[in-house]
Amino acid sequence: MSALSRDTAAAASRPHTASKTKLKNHNQAALAGYLFISPWLIGFLFLTLWPMLQSLYYSFTDFSLLEPAKWIGLDNYKEMSKDRFFYNSLKVTFAYVLFSVPAKLFVALMVAMLMNRKIRGISFYRTFIYLPSLIGGSIAVAILWKNIFGIDGFVNHIVPLFGIDAKNWIGTPETSLGTLILLRCWQFGSAMIIFLAGLKQIPNELYEASSVDGASKLRQFFNITLPMLSPVILFNVIMGVIQAFQMFTSAFIITNGGPLNSTEVYALYLYQKAFTSFHMGYASALAWVLLIIIGIATSINFIASKYWVFYETEAGDKK
């Protein structure tokens, strides 16, 4: 073979060799990536996905944890449609969501606007105000809240000063759910931090220009702050709704669903069916219904968001 032929053959083989090397490097990079995420991947497969699939199967069975599961088809869902306690838990949960989420977000936004000011020691105030959210979901705080609103609690030492009669706020059906909503509002720290981050992204030039045009603080809030903060509000609304639908600890520790089932939220009813009555199949069906409800609520928020959420990129696309 001539030297020219050998050079031609070598040149022809170089692209093939380069492609093999590139593919090998790509596979090695992909393998390294999977190794890095393997702890999360293993946890997701065995601690999330597999239990969910088991729960889906058990929702079609009669399962008591003590005996093997027996396939009964849609009987659990048919029983649910006749269960008055199921409907009561839905009513209580929807009331809790409808009142607690807006109230919590309102408090969080107002506090975030206060914490957005440039004053001395503001970092200390932000940390101090955020502390309740670090311990707000604990059993200790739930017990403390129960004592505060009890018949001999702190609240009953204060309300007579305003002409309000002392009562057992937790033991009265008309006010028991309200105490849980107040606890939810008290846990506003996480939403406040997110609002505060959003407020810092709003250009100060917008407020300066509107001030020159004579806009009041109230008008600036509705015409600048809320539109610019709307994506953050949407995020907090979605997260707040999801968390509120799953509320369990407060109702379990403070009221245990009472009095007269006035605080028996959905998650608490599910827990009672699973670990008190040992109707694990029925509880699994309840869990999947809750998942569907949360999915519908989240979808509604996303669909409605196009009417009130403002994105700067959309404004740019329309030009």
XYZ file of C-alpha atoms in Angstrom:
319
model
C 0.000 0.000 0.000
C 1.363 3.397 -0.911
C 1.976 6.181 1.627
C -0.901 8.163 0.110
C -3.304 5.255 0.596
C -2.227 4.801 4.220
C -2.747 8.512 4.942
C -6.190 8.379 3.328
C -7.233 5.353 5.399
C -5.972 6.953 8.626
C -7.856 10.165 7.888
C -11.030 8.212 7.185
C -10.788 6.352 10.517
C -10.273 9.484 12.629
C -13.967 10.663 12.645
C -15.101 7.182 13.705
C -12.536 7.090 16.527
C -13.449 10.603 17.638
C -17.165 9.735 17.738
C -16.461 6.619 19.826
C -14.392 8.667 22.270
C -17.104 11.314 22.496
C -19.772 8.654 23.121
C -17.608 7.041 25.803
C -17.101 10.380 27.581
C -20.826 11.058 27.371
C -21.667 7.674 28.919
C -19.135 8.219 31.694
C -20.629 11.652 32.458
C -24.145 10.201 32.502
C -23.039 7.374 34.809
C -21.398 9.862 37.166
C -24.592 11.907 37.217
C -26.718 8.879 38.088
C -24.283 7.906 40.832
C -24.558 11.362 42.372
C -28.372 11.311 42.367
C -28.622 7.633 43.336
C -29.427 8.356 47.047
C -32.394 10.497 46.013
C -33.367 8.074 43.237
C -33.335 5.067 45.589
C -35.303 7.017 48.190
C -37.878 8.101 45.607
C -38.352 4.606 44.185
C -38.582 2.710 47.474
C -39.909 5.364 49.901
C -42.280 7.295 47.628
C -43.220 5.584 44.374
C -43.510 2.017 45.710
C -45.647 3.021 48.760
C -47.883 5.051 46.444
C -48.423 2.058 44.163
C -49.117 -0.146 47.187
C -51.594 2.412 48.491
C -53.333 2.465 45.108
C -53.665 -1.324 45.202
C -54.895 -1.353 48.819
C -57.554 1.231 47.960
C -59.323 -1.538 46.029
C -59.036 -4.069 48.852
C -60.382 -4.853 52.310
C -57.170 -4.629 54.337
C -56.866 -4.380 58.123
C -53.074 -4.835 58.598
C -53.844 -7.984 60.600
C -55.183 -10.097 57.731
C -54.210 -10.457 54.061
C -55.721 -7.907 51.692
C -58.914 -9.028 49.957
C -59.803 -7.519 46.573
C -63.184 -5.762 46.675
C -62.953 -3.478 43.634
C -64.649 -0.085 44.008
C -66.458 -0.925 47.257
C -64.297 1.459 49.321
C -65.166 4.344 47.025
C -68.847 3.392 47.053
C -68.782 3.312 50.858
C -67.123 6.726 50.844
C -70.035 8.205 48.918
C -72.359 7.186 51.779
C -70.037 8.155 54.657
C -71.333 11.266 56.450
C -68.062 11.611 58.374
C -66.213 11.756 55.060
C -68.396 14.654 53.931
C -67.973 16.362 57.295
C -64.181 16.106 57.034
C -64.353 17.600 53.545
C -66.496 20.490 54.799
C -64.157 21.205 57.715
C -61.056 20.963 55.528
C -62.405 23.260 52.810
C -63.420 25.803 55.463
C -59.943 25.598 56.943
C -58.285 26.065 53.546
C -60.552 28.927 52.450
C -59.944 30.937 55.622
C -56.420 29.993 56.688
C -54.593 30.375 53.366
C -55.710 33.962 52.558
C -55.304 35.027 56.194
C -51.791 33.590 56.427
C -50.696 35.135 53.123
C -52.135 38.521 54.079
C -50.244 38.535 57.374
C -47.081 37.294 55.652
C -47.250 40.016 52.997
C -47.889 42.807 55.493
C -44.997 41.697 57.699
C -42.740 41.272 54.649
C -43.439 44.871 53.631
C -42.526 46.028 57.129
C -39.345 43.951 57.061
C -38.406 45.391 53.651
C -37.635 48.768 55.160
C -34.105 49.994 55.768
C -33.979 50.462 59.509
C -31.354 49.737 62.103
C -31.288 46.127 63.324
C -33.619 44.875 60.585
C -31.716 41.568 60.320
C -32.433 40.847 63.984
C -36.148 41.597 63.527
C -36.369 39.330 60.482
C -34.737 36.463 62.367
C -36.933 36.973 65.423
C -40.139 37.050 63.375
C -39.120 33.955 61.410
C -38.559 31.857 64.569
C -42.225 30.734 64.974
C -42.036 29.008 61.595
C -39.060 26.926 62.731
C -41.009 25.492 65.666
C -44.577 26.192 64.528
C -45.375 22.676 63.344
C -44.078 20.915 66.435
C -46.115 19.022 69.011
C -44.815 21.308 71.761
C -46.284 24.390 70.063
C -49.607 22.593 69.548
C -49.748 21.789 73.274
C -48.840 25.394 74.094
C -51.600 26.648 71.781
C -54.052 24.302 73.478
C -53.161 25.776 76.873
C -53.340 29.369 75.607
C -56.905 28.939 74.341
C -58.068 26.666 77.152
C -60.597 27.660 79.779
C -57.813 28.848 82.098
C -55.542 29.994 79.297
C -53.889 33.290 78.576
C -56.559 34.415 76.107
C -59.306 34.302 78.734
C -57.267 36.670 80.902
C -57.132 39.204 78.064
C -60.531 39.148 76.315
C -62.526 40.456 79.340
C -60.588 43.717 78.963
C -62.361 44.152 75.602
C -65.786 43.225 76.926
C -65.698 39.649 75.604
C -66.811 36.802 77.815
C -64.239 34.133 78.630
C -64.973 30.694 77.201
C -63.351 27.435 76.281
C -62.319 28.459 72.787
C -61.115 24.977 71.894
C -64.069 23.169 73.455
C -66.724 25.227 71.645
C -67.721 24.056 68.138
C -68.207 27.630 66.884
C -64.667 28.728 67.774
C -62.561 25.557 67.794
C -61.689 25.677 64.096
C -60.875 29.362 64.419
C -58.122 28.588 66.931
C -56.482 26.253 64.410
C -56.731 28.928 61.726
C -55.037 31.423 64.044
C -52.224 28.949 64.617
C -51.828 28.640 60.864
C -51.621 32.422 60.525
C -48.975 32.501 63.257
C -46.799 30.221 61.113
C -46.301 32.841 58.393
C -42.492 32.947 58.419
C -41.745 30.880 55.303
C -44.256 32.773 53.162
C -42.912 36.050 54.560
C -39.338 35.192 53.510
C -40.516 34.393 49.975
C -42.541 37.618 49.810
C -39.536 39.552 51.089
C -37.332 38.099 48.357
C -39.965 39.085 45.774
C -40.249 42.615 47.127
C -36.503 43.122 46.794
C -36.733 42.289 43.081
C -39.151 45.156 42.360
C -37.194 48.103 40.853
C -37.293 51.128 43.117
C -37.485 53.351 40.026
C -41.117 52.322 39.578
C -42.043 53.749 42.978
C -40.009 56.915 42.360
C -41.685 57.530 38.996
C -45.151 56.964 40.424
C -44.401 59.332 43.311
C -43.474 62.014 40.812
C -46.844 61.424 39.132
C -48.562 61.912 42.485
C -49.505 58.281 43.227
C -50.336 57.541 46.852
C -48.865 54.629 48.822
C -52.131 52.733 48.494
C -52.197 53.185 44.734
C -48.564 52.121 44.490
C -49.424 48.958 46.418
C -52.249 47.956 44.067
C -50.712 49.172 40.792
C -47.043 48.272 41.336
C -46.438 45.971 44.290
C -49.209 43.428 43.730
C -48.757 43.073 39.921
C -44.974 42.748 40.230
C -45.355 40.327 43.134
C -48.087 38.227 41.500
C -45.816 35.275 40.499
C -44.617 35.036 44.107
C -48.197 35.259 45.352
C -49.151 32.400 43.029
C -46.329 30.243 44.399
C -47.313 30.957 48.005
C -50.992 30.305 47.243
C -50.261 26.917 45.683
C -47.907 25.840 48.470
C -50.301 27.148 51.126
C -53.280 25.277 49.661
C -51.336 22.002 49.430
C -50.092 22.302 53.006
C -53.500 23.310 54.363
C -55.218 20.306 52.790
C -52.700 18.049 54.534
C -52.967 19.696 57.968
C -52.890 17.052 60.686
C -50.683 17.753 63.723
C -52.577 20.770 65.064
C -55.989 19.121 64.832
C -54.696 15.857 66.304
C -52.912 17.389 69.305
C -55.123 20.376 70.110
C -58.660 19.080 69.520
C -58.402 15.483 68.220
C -61.249 16.317 65.860
C -63.614 17.645 68.501
C -65.794 19.052 69.740
C -68.615 17.399 67.789
C -66.264 16.721 64.849
C -65.953 20.470 64.233
C -62.178 20.187 63.668
C -62.017 16.703 62.157
C -60.008 17.656 59.087
C -59.503 15.226 56.220
C -56.012 14.038 57.194
C -57.143 13.372 60.764
C -60.134 11.338 59.569
C -57.817 9.377 57.268
C -55.490 8.679 60.210
C -58.362 7.500 62.394
C -59.585 5.110 59.715
C -56.088 3.709 59.154
C -54.622 3.426 62.659
C -57.634 3.521 64.991
C -60.206 1.495 63.053
C -57.558 -0.427 61.069
C -59.507 0.042 57.824
C -56.317 0.438 55.833
C -57.980 -0.196 52.472
C -60.575 2.514 53.099
C -57.856 4.874 54.342
C -55.855 4.262 51.162
C -58.914 5.205 49.112
C -59.252 8.370 51.198
C -55.600 9.205 50.516
C -56.060 8.940 46.751
C -59.197 11.071 46.860
C -57.185 13.699 48.747
C -54.471 13.527 46.091
C -57.096 14.127 43.388
C -58.591 17.058 45.323
C -55.180 18.689 45.758
C -54.426 18.120 42.078
C -57.708 19.771 41.044
C -57.139 22.717 43.402
C -53.606 23.208 42.048
C -54.827 23.017 38.451
C -57.526 25.612 39.147
C -54.896 27.954 40.584
C -52.687 27.541 37.516
C -55.580 28.049 35.094
C -56.857 31.119 36.950
C -53.345 32.564 37.202
C -53.352 33.693 33.554
C -55.981 36.303 34.476
C -54.087 37.930 37.354
C -50.422 36.879 37.318
C -48.062 39.252 35.490
C -44.818 38.030 33.919
C -42.325 40.458 32.419
C -41.400 37.994 29.656
C -45.017 37.917 28.474
C -45.017 41.694 28.173
C -41.851 41.481 26.104
C -43.316 38.832 23.795
C -46.370 40.961 23.070
C -44.298 43.839 21.751
